[in-house]
Coordinates of C-alpha atoms and ligand atoms in Angstrom, one line a residue:
X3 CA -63.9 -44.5 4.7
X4 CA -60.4 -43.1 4.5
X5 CA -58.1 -43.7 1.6
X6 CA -54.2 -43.7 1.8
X7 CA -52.0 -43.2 -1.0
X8 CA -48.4 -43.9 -0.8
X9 CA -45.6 -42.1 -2.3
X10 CA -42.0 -44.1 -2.5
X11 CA -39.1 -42.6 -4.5
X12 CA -37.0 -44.8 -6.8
X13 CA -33.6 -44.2 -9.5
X14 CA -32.2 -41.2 -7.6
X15 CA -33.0 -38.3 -5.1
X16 CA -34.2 -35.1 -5.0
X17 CA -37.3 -35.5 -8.0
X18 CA -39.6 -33.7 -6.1
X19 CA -42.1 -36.4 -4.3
X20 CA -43.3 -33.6 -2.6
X21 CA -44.3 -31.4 -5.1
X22 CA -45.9 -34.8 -6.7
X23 CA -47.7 -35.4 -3.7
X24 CA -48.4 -31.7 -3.1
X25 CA -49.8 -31.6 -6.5
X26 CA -52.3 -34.9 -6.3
X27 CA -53.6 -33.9 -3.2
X28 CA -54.6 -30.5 -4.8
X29 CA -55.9 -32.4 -7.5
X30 CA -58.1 -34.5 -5.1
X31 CA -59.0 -31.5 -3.3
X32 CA -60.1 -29.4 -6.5
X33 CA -62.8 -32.7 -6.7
X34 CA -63.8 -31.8 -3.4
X35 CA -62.1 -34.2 -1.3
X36 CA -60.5 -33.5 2.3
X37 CA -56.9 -34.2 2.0
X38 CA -54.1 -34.8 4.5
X39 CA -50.5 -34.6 3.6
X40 CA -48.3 -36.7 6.2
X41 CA -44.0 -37.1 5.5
X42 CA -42.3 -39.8 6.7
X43 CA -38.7 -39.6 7.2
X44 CA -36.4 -42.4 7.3
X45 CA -33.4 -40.4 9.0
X46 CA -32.2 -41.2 12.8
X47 CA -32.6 -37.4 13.6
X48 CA -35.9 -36.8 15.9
X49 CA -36.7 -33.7 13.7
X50 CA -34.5 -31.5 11.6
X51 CA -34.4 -28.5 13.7
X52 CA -30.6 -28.9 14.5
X53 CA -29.6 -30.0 10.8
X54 CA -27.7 -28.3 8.9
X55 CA -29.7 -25.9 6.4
X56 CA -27.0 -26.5 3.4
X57 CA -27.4 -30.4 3.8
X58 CA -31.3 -30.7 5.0
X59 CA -32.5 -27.5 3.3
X60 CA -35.2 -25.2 5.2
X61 CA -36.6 -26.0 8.4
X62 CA -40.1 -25.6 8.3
X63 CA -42.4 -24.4 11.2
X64 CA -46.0 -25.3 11.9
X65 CA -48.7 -23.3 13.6
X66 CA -47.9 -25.5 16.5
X67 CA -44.0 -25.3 16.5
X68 CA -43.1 -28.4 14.7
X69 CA -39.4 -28.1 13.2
X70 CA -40.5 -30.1 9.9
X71 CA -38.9 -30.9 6.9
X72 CA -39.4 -28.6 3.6
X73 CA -41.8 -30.6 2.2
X74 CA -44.5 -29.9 4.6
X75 CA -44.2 -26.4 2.9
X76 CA -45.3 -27.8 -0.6
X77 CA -47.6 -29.4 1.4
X78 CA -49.6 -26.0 3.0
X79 CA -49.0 -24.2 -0.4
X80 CA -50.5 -26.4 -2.5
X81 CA -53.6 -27.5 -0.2
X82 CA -53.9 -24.3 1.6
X83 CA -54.3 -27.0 4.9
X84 CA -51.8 -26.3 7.7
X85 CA -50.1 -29.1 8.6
X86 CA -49.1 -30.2 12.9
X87 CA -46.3 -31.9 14.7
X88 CA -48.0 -35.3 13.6
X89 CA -47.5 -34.9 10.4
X90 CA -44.0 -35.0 10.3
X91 CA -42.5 -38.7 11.3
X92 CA -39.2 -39.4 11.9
X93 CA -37.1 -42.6 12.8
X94 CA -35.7 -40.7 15.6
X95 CA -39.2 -40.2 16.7
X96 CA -40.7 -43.0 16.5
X97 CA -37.5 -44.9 17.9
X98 CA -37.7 -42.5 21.2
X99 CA -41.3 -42.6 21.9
X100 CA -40.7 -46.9 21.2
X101 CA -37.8 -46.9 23.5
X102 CA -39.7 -44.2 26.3
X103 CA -43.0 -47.0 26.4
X104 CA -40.4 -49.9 26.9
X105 CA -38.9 -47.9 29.8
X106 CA -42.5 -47.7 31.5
X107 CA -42.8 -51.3 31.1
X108 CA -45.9 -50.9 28.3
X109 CA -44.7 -53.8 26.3
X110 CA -44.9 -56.0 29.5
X111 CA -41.7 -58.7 29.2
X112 CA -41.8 -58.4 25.7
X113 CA -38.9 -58.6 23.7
X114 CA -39.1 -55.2 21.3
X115 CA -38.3 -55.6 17.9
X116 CA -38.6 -53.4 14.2
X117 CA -41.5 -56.1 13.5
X118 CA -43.9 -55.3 15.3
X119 CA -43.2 -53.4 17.8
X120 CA -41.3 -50.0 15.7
X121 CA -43.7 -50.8 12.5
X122 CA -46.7 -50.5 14.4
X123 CA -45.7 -47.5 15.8
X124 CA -45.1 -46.3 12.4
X125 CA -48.6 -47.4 11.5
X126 CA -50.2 -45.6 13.9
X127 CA -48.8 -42.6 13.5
X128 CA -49.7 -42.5 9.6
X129 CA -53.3 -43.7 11.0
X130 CA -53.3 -41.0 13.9
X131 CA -56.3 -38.3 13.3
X132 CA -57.4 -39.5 10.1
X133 CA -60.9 -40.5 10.7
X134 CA -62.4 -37.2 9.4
X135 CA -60.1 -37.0 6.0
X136 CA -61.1 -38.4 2.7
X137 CA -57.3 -39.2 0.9
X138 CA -54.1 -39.5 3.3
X139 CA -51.4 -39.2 1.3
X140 CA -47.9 -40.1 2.9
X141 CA -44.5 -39.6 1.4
X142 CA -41.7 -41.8 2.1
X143 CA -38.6 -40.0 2.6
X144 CA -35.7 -41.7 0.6
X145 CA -35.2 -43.5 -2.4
X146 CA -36.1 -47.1 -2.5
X147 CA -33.3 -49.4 -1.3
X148 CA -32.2 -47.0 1.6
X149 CA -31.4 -49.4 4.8
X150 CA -33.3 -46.5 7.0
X151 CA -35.9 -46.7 4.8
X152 CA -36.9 -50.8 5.5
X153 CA -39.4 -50.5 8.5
X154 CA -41.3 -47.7 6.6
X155 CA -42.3 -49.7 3.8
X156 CA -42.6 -53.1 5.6
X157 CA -45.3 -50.9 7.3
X158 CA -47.1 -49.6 4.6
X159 CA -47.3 -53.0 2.9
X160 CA -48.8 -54.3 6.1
X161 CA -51.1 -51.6 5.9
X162 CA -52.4 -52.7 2.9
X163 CA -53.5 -56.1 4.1
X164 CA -55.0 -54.3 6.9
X165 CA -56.9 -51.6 4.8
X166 CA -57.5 -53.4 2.2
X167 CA -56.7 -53.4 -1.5
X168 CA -59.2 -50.5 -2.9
X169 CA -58.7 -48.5 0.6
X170 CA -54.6 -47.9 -0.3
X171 CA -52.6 -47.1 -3.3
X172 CA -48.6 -47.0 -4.1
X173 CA -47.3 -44.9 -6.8
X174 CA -43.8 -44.6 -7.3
X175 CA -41.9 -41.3 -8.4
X176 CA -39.0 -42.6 -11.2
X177 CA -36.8 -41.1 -13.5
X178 CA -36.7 -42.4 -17.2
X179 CA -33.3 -40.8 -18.2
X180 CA -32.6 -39.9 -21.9
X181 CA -29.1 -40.8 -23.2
X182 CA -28.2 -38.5 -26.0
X183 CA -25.4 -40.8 -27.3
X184 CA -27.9 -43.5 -28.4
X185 CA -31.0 -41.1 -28.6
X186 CA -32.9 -43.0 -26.0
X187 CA -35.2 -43.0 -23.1
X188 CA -34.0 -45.6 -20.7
X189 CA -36.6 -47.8 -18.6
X190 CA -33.8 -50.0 -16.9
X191 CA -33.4 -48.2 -14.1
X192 CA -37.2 -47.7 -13.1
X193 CA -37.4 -51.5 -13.8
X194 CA -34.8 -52.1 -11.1
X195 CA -36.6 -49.9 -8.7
X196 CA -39.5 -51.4 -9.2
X197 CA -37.9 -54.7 -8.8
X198 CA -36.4 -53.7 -5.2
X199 CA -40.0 -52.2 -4.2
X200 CA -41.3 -56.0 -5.1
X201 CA -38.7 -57.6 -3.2
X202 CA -40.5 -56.2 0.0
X203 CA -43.7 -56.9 -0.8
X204 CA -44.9 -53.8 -2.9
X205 CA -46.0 -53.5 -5.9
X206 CA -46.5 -50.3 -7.2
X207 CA -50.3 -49.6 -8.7
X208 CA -49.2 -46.4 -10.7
X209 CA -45.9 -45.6 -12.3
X210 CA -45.4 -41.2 -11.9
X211 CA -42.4 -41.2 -14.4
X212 CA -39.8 -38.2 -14.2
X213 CA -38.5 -37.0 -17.7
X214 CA -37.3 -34.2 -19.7
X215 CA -39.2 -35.2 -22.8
X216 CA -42.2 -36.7 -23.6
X217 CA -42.4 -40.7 -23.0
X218 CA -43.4 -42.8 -26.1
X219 CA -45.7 -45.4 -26.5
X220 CA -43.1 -48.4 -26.7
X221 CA -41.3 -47.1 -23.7
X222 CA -44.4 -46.9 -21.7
X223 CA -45.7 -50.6 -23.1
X224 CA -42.1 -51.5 -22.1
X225 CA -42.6 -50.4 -18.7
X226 CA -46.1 -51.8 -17.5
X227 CA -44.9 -55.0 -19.1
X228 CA -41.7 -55.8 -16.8
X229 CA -43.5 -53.5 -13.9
X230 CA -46.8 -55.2 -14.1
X231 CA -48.5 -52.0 -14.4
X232 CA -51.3 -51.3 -16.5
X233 CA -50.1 -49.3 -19.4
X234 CA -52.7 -46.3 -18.6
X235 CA -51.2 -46.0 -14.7
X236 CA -47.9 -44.9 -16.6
X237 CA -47.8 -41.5 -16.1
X238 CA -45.3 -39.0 -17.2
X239 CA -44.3 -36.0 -15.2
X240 CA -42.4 -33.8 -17.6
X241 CA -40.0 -30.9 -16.4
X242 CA -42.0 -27.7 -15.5
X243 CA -41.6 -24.3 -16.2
X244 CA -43.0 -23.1 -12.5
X245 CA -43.8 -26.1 -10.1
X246 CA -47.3 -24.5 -9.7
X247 CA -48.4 -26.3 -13.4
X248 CA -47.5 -29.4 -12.1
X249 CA -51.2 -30.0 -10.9
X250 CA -52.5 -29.0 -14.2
X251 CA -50.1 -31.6 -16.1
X252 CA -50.8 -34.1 -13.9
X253 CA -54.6 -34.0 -14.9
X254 CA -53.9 -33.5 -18.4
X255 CA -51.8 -36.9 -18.2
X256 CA -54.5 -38.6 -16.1
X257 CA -53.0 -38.9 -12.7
X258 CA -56.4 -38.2 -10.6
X259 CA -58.2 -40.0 -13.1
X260 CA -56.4 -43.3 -12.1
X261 CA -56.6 -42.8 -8.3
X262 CA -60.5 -42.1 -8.3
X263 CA -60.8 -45.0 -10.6
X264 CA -58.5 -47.3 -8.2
X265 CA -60.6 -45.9 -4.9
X266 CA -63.6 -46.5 -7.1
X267 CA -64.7 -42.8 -7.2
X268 CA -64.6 -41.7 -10.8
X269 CA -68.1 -40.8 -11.3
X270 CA -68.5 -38.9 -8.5
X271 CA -66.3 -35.8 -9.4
X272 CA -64.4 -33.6 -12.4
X273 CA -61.9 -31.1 -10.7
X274 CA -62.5 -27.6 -10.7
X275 CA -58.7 -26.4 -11.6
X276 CA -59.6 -22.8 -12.5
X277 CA -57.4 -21.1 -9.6
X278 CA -54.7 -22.4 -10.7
X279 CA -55.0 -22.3 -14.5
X280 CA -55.4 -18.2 -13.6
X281 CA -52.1 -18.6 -11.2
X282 CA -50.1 -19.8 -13.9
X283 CA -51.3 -17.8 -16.2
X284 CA -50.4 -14.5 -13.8
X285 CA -46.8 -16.2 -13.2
X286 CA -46.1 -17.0 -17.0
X287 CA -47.5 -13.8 -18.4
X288 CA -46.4 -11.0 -16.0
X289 CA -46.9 -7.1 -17.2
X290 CA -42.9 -6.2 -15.5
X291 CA -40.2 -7.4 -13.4
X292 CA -38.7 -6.5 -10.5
X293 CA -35.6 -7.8 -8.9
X294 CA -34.6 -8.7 -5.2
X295 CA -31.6 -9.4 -3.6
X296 CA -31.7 -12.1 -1.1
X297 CA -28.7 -11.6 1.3
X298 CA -27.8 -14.9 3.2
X299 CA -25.4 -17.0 4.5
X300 CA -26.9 -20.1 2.8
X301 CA -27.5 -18.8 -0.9
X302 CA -25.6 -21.5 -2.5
X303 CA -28.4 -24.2 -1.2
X304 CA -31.6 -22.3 -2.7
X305 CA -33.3 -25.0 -1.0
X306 CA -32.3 -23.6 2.2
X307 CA -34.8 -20.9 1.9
X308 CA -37.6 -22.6 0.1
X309 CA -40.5 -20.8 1.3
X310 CA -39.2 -17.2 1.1
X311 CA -38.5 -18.4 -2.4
X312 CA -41.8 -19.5 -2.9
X313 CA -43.5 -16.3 -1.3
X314 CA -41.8 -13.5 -3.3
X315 CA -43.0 -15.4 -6.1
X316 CA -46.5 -15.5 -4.3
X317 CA -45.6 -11.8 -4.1
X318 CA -45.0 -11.2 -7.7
X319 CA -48.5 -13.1 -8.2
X320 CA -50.2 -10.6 -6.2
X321 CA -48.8 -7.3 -8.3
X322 CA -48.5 -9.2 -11.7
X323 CA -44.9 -9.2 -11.9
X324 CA -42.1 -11.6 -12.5
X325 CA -39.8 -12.0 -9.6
X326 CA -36.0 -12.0 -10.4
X327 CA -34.3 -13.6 -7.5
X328 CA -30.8 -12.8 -6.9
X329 CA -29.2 -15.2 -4.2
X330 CA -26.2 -13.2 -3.1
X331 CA -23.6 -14.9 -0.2
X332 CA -23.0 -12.7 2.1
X333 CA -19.4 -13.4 3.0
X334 CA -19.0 -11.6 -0.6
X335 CA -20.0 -8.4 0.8
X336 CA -17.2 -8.6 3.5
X337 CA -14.0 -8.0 1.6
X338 CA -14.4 -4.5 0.8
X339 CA -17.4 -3.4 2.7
X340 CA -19.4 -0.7 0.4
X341 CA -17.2 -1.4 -2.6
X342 CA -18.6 -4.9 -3.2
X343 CA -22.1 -3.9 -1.8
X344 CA -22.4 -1.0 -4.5
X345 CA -20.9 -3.5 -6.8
X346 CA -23.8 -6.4 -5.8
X347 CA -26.9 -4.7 -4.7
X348 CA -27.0 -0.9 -7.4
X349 CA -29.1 -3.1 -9.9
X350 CA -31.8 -4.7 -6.6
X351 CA -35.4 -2.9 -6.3
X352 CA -35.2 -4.8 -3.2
X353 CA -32.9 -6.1 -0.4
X354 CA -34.2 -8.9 2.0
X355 CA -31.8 -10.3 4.8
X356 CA -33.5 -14.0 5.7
X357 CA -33.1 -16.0 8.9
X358 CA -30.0 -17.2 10.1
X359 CA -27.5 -18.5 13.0
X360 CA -24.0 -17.5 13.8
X361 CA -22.0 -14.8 13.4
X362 CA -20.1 -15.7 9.8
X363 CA -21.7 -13.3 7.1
X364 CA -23.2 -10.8 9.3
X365 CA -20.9 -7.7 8.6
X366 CA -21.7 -8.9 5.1
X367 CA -25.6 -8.5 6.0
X368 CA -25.2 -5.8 7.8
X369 CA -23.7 -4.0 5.1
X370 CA -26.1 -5.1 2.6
X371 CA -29.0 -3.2 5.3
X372 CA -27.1 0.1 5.2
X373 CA -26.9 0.5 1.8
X374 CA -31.0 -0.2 1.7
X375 CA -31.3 1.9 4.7
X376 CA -28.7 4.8 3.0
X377 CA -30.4 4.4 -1.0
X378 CA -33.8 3.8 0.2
X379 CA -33.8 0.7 -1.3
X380 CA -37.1 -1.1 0.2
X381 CA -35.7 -3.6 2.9
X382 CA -37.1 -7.1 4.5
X383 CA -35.4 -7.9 7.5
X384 CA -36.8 -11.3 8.7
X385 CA -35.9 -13.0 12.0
X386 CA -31.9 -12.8 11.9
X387 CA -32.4 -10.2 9.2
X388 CA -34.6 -8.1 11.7
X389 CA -32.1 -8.6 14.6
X390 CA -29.0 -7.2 12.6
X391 CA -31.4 -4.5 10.9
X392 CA -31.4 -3.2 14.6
X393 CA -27.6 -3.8 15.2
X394 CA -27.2 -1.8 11.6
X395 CA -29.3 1.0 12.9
X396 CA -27.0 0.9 16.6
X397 CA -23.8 0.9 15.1
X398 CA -23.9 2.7 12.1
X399 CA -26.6 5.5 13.0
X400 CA -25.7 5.7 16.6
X401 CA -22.2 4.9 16.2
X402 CA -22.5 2.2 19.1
X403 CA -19.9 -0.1 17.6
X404 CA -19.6 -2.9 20.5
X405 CA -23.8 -3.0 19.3
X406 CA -24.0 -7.1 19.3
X407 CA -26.0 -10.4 19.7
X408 CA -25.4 -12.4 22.4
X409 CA -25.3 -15.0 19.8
X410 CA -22.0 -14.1 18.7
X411 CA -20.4 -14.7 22.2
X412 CA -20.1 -11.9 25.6
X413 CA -20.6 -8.7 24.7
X414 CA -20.5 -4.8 26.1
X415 CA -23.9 -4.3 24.7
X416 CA -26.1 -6.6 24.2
X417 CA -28.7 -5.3 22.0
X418 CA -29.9 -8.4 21.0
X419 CA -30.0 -10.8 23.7
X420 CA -30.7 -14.4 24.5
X421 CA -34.6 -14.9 25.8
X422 CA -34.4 -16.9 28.8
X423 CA -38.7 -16.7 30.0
X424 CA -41.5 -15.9 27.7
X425 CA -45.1 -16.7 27.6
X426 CA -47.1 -19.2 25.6
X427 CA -50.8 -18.1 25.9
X428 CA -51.1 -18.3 30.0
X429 CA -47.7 -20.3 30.8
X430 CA -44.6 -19.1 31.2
X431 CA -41.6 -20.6 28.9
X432 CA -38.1 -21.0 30.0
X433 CA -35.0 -21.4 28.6
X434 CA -31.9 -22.4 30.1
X435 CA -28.5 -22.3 28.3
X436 CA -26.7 -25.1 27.9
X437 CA -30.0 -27.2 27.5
X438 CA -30.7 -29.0 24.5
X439 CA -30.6 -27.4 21.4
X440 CA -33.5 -29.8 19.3
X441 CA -36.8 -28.2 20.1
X442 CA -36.1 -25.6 22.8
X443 CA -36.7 -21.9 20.5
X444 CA -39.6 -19.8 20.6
X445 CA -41.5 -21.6 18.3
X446 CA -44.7 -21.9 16.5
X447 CA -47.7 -19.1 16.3
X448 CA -47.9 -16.1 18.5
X449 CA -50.0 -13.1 18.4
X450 CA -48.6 -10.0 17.7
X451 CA -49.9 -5.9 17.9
X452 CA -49.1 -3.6 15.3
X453 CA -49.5 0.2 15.2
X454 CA -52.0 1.5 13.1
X455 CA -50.1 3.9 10.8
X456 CA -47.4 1.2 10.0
X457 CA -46.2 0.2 6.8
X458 CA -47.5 -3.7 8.5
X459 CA -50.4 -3.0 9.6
X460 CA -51.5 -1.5 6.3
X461 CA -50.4 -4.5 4.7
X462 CA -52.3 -6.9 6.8
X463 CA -55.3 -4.3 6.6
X464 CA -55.1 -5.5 10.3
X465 CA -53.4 -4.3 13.8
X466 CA -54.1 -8.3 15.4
X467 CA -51.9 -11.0 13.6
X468 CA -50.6 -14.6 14.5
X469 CA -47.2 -15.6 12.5
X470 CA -45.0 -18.7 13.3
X471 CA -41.7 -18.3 15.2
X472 CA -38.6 -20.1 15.7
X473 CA -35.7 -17.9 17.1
X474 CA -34.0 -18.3 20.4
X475 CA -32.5 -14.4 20.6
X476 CA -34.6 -10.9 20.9
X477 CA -34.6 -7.3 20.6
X478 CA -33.2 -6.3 24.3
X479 CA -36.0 -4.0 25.3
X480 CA -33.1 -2.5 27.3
X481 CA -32.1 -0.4 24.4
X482 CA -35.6 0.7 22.6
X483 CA -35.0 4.1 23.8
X484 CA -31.9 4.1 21.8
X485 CA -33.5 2.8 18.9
X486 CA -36.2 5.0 18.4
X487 CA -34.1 7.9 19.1
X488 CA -31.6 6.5 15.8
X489 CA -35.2 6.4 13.9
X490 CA -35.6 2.5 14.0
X491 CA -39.4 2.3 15.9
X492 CA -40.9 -0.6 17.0
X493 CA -44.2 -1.0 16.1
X494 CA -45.0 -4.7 16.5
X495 CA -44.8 -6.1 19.8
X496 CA -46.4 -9.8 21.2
X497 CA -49.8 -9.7 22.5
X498 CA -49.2 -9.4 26.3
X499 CA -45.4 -8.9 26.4
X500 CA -43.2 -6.9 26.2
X501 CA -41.4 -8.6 23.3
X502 CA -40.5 -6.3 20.4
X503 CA -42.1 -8.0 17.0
X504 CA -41.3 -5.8 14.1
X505 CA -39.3 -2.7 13.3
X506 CA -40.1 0.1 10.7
X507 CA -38.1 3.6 9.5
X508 CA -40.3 6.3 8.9
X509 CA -37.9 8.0 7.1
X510 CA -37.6 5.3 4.5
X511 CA -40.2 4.2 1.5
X512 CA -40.5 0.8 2.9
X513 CA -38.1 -0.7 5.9
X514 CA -39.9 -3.3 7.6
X515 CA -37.9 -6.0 10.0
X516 CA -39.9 -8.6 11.5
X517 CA -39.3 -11.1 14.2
X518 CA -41.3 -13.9 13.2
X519 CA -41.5 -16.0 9.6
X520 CA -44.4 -14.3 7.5
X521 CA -42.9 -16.9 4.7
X522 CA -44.0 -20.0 6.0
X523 CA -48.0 -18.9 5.9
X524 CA -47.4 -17.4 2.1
X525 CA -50.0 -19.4 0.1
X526 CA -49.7 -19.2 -4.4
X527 CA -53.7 -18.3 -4.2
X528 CA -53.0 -16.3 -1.0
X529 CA -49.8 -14.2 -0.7
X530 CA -48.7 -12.8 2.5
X531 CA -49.4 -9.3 2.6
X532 CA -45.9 -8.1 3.7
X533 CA -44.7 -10.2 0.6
X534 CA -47.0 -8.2 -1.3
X535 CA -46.3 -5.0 0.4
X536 CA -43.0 -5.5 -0.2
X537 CA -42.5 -6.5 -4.0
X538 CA -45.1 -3.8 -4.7
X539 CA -42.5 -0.8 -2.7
X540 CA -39.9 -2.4 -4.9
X541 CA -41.8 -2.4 -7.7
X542 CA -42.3 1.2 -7.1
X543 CA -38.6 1.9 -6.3
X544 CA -37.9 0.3 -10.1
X545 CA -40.0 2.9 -11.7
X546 CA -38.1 5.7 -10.0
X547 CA -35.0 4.1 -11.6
Ligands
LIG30 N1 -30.2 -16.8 15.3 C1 -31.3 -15.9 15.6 C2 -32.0 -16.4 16.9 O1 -31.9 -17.6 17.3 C3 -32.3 -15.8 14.5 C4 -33.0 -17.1 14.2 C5 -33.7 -17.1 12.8 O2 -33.4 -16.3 12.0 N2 -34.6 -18.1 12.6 O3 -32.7 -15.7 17.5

């Protein structure tokens, strides 16, 4: 029998559901249960591959090219499980496919409305492969009291009458401000929240209570009194040094305890939490430190690269270091080209240009790539980061200066270049421009063939790899001739293709640019090897300071 857990959010935004629901699903899994992580999102768009990265944050990729939200990320980190397209659940989606069966005639005269017709659509896509899992747990996008958010949990409180009571459980993520001026924690506004959850027919079964101190005993009596909760299923989630302890307080504090006891397992299991006790013990205790500089466009949203975040520190795990992230814009490396770069990047180990669209901030990138090409400073170039890598190496090695992306509008030399046909195991893909923008990249896993004495296929102790895409440009073949004469060689290309994958220096300790995302397959108890690679060469580059 399957069990579904709910996650809502009440008070305010952005506390973390899914790192809360990342975290119990570990928990579950560390008792040996199969677990499926599913996110619903209340917004209109159909996915947020044409959102902005400052508002939305990260897009993140699945194996089978689903542009998800950043959440899903938590999700494969925590659980090791790879996530797919139906895990991610939109209003826009569901709305389309809803509107696409009415325009075949599949709802035969009937008049279509949000109950039933769009909340059982939302039901069975939360039910949709589940028959195999132990515990689905499914976080609501939102806060509680969002108008987008009203079908969503109409449906899951349906759900529950059709599951049953000990099949299905709601918790609710809160925040239990303190208010230094009277010296208090403050349950009003989870009582509210609670309050507008009842109002639509849910009542919550376990209170997970965000809070920068400790909750006391009257605050938490006062709470399962006016929440109808039972004091025990009030469970504080306390700020956390690395996100990766949250599993651990979560069991100290009794979290999995309660949802066994709910779904009548308790006797069954104990979790086995020893990987990550020895995780945060490597991230909390490191023997040195190294420092990177990420150089981006978006730097001022950290959210907005989420998983390379997460992986350098995955990186840092796998050579025992702390990771010092410095997020520097790029547009600040325009004004004075080298001036500001010496200025920014002389106290890096490490330079890493992330993905990115547009032309605002590239000279700034660029510049940022020359000095770790000029130094050798150990460079990550990834996606965008790889394409202007290869413009660097053309305009300032070569001294091709009209070197330029297609992206940024017509140029005399297109060196990177907008991919029009490519294959997807036996079909061919096309592009067309001036088709839709939503959907239409290169996306999702591809194989890829690296050279055997490359910095990346040591790293991956491999030459055969699969990595997730999502790019609509390329490296013009046209101009590898070029390239390798100005020492950039490519020694990565996609399995049958022609398409170049990943570029290396030889004449550099560690220069590595890579088409795909190796961030998004980064696991805390796994870290990608070119992560590794790459925080172990700076590593290396700090000792020679
Ligand atoms: N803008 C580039 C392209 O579309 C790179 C995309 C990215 O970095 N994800 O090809």
């Amino acid at each position: 029998m399957t069990r579904f857990i709910f996650v809502t959010g009440g008070v305010v935004s952005s506390l973390g559901k899914g790192i809360a629901a990342a975290s119990l699903a570990s928990l579950l899994q560390a008792r040996g249960y199969k677990v499926l992580l599913r996110k619903l999102e209340p917004y209109i768009n159909v996915d947020p591959g044409t959102m902005n990265p400052f508002q939305h944050g990260e897009v993140f990729v699945t194996e089978d090219g689903a542009e998800t939200d950043l959440d899903l990320g938590h999700y494969e980190r925590f659980t090791g499980v790879n996530t797919t397209r139906f895990d991610a659940v939109s209003t826009g989606r569901i709305y389309s496919d809803v509107i696409a069966k009415e325009r075949r005639g599949d709802y035969l005269g009937a008049t279509v409305q949000v109950i039933p017709q769009i909340t059982d659509a939302i039901k069975e896509a939360i039910l949709k492969n589940t028959a195999d899992v132990d515990v689905v747990i499914c976080e609501i996008g939102g806060t509680v009291g969002d108008i987008e958010g009203l079908p969503f949990l109409e449906a899951i409180r349906q759900l529950r009458n059709d599951l049953g009571y000990r099949n299905t459980l709601f918790i609710h993520l809160t925040l239990i401000p303190y208010l230094p001026t009277v010296g208090e924690l403050k349950t009003k506004p989870t009582q509210h929240s609670v309050q507008e959850l009842q109002s639509k027919g849910i009542q919550p079964d376990i209170l997970l209570c965000r809070s920068d101190r400790s909750i006391g005993v009257e605050e938490r009596r006062k709470l399962a009194l006016f929440c109808n909760i039972k004091p025990e299923c009030v469970i504080e989630a306390l700020d956390s040094q690395t996100i990766y302890r949250v599993p651990l307080n979560y069991h100290q504090h009794g979290l999995d305890q309660e949802v066994c006891r709910h779904f009548g397992l308790e006797a069954e299991t104990s979790p086995d939490l020893s990987i990550w006790e020895r995780m945060v013990e490597a991230i909390t205790r490191p023997a040195a430190s190294v420092t990177i500089g990420v150089v981006g466009k978006y730097t001022a949203l950290v959210d907005a690269y989420k998983s390379i975040h997460e992986s350098l520190i995955h990186g840092g795990i796998a050579n025992h270091v702390h990771v010092q992230i410095d997020w520097i814009d790029a547009c600040e490396l325009e004004d004075d080209g080298q001036v500001a770069v010496i200025k920014r990047l002389s106290h890096v180990d490490g330079i890493l240009v992330p993905g990115g669209f547009g032309e605002r901030g590239t000279l700034g990138m660029i510049a940022a790539i020359q000095f770790a090409r000029e130094k050798k400073i150990p460079f990550f170039g990834i996606c965008f980061g790889m394409q202007l890598a290869v413009l660097e190496t053309l305009r300032n090695v070569g001294h091709y200066k009209d070197a330029s992306s297609s992206e940024f509008g017509p140029t005399s030399m297109p060196a990177v270049a907008l991919m029009t046909e490519w294959m997807k195991g036996e079909e061919v893909q096309k592009y067309f421009s001036g088709k839709d923008l939503g959907g239409t990249m290169r996306l999702g896993a591809y194989e890829c063939h690296l050279e055997s004495d490359s910095f990346s296929s040591k790293a991956y102790k491999n030459t055969i790899i699969s990595e997730r895409h999502r790019h609509r440009y390329e490296v013009n073949t046209t101009y590898l001739d070029v390239l390798e004469e100005c020492g950039l060689h490519v020694v990565g290309k996609m399995a049958k293709g022609l398409l170049p994958e990943v570029v290396e220096r030889k004449d550099h300790p560690w220069f590595v640019g890579v088409q795909f995302h190796p961030e998004f397959k980064s696991r805390p108890f796994n870290p990608h090897p070119l992560f590794a690679a790459f925080i172990e060469a700076s590593l290396t580059q700090n000792r020679l300071i």
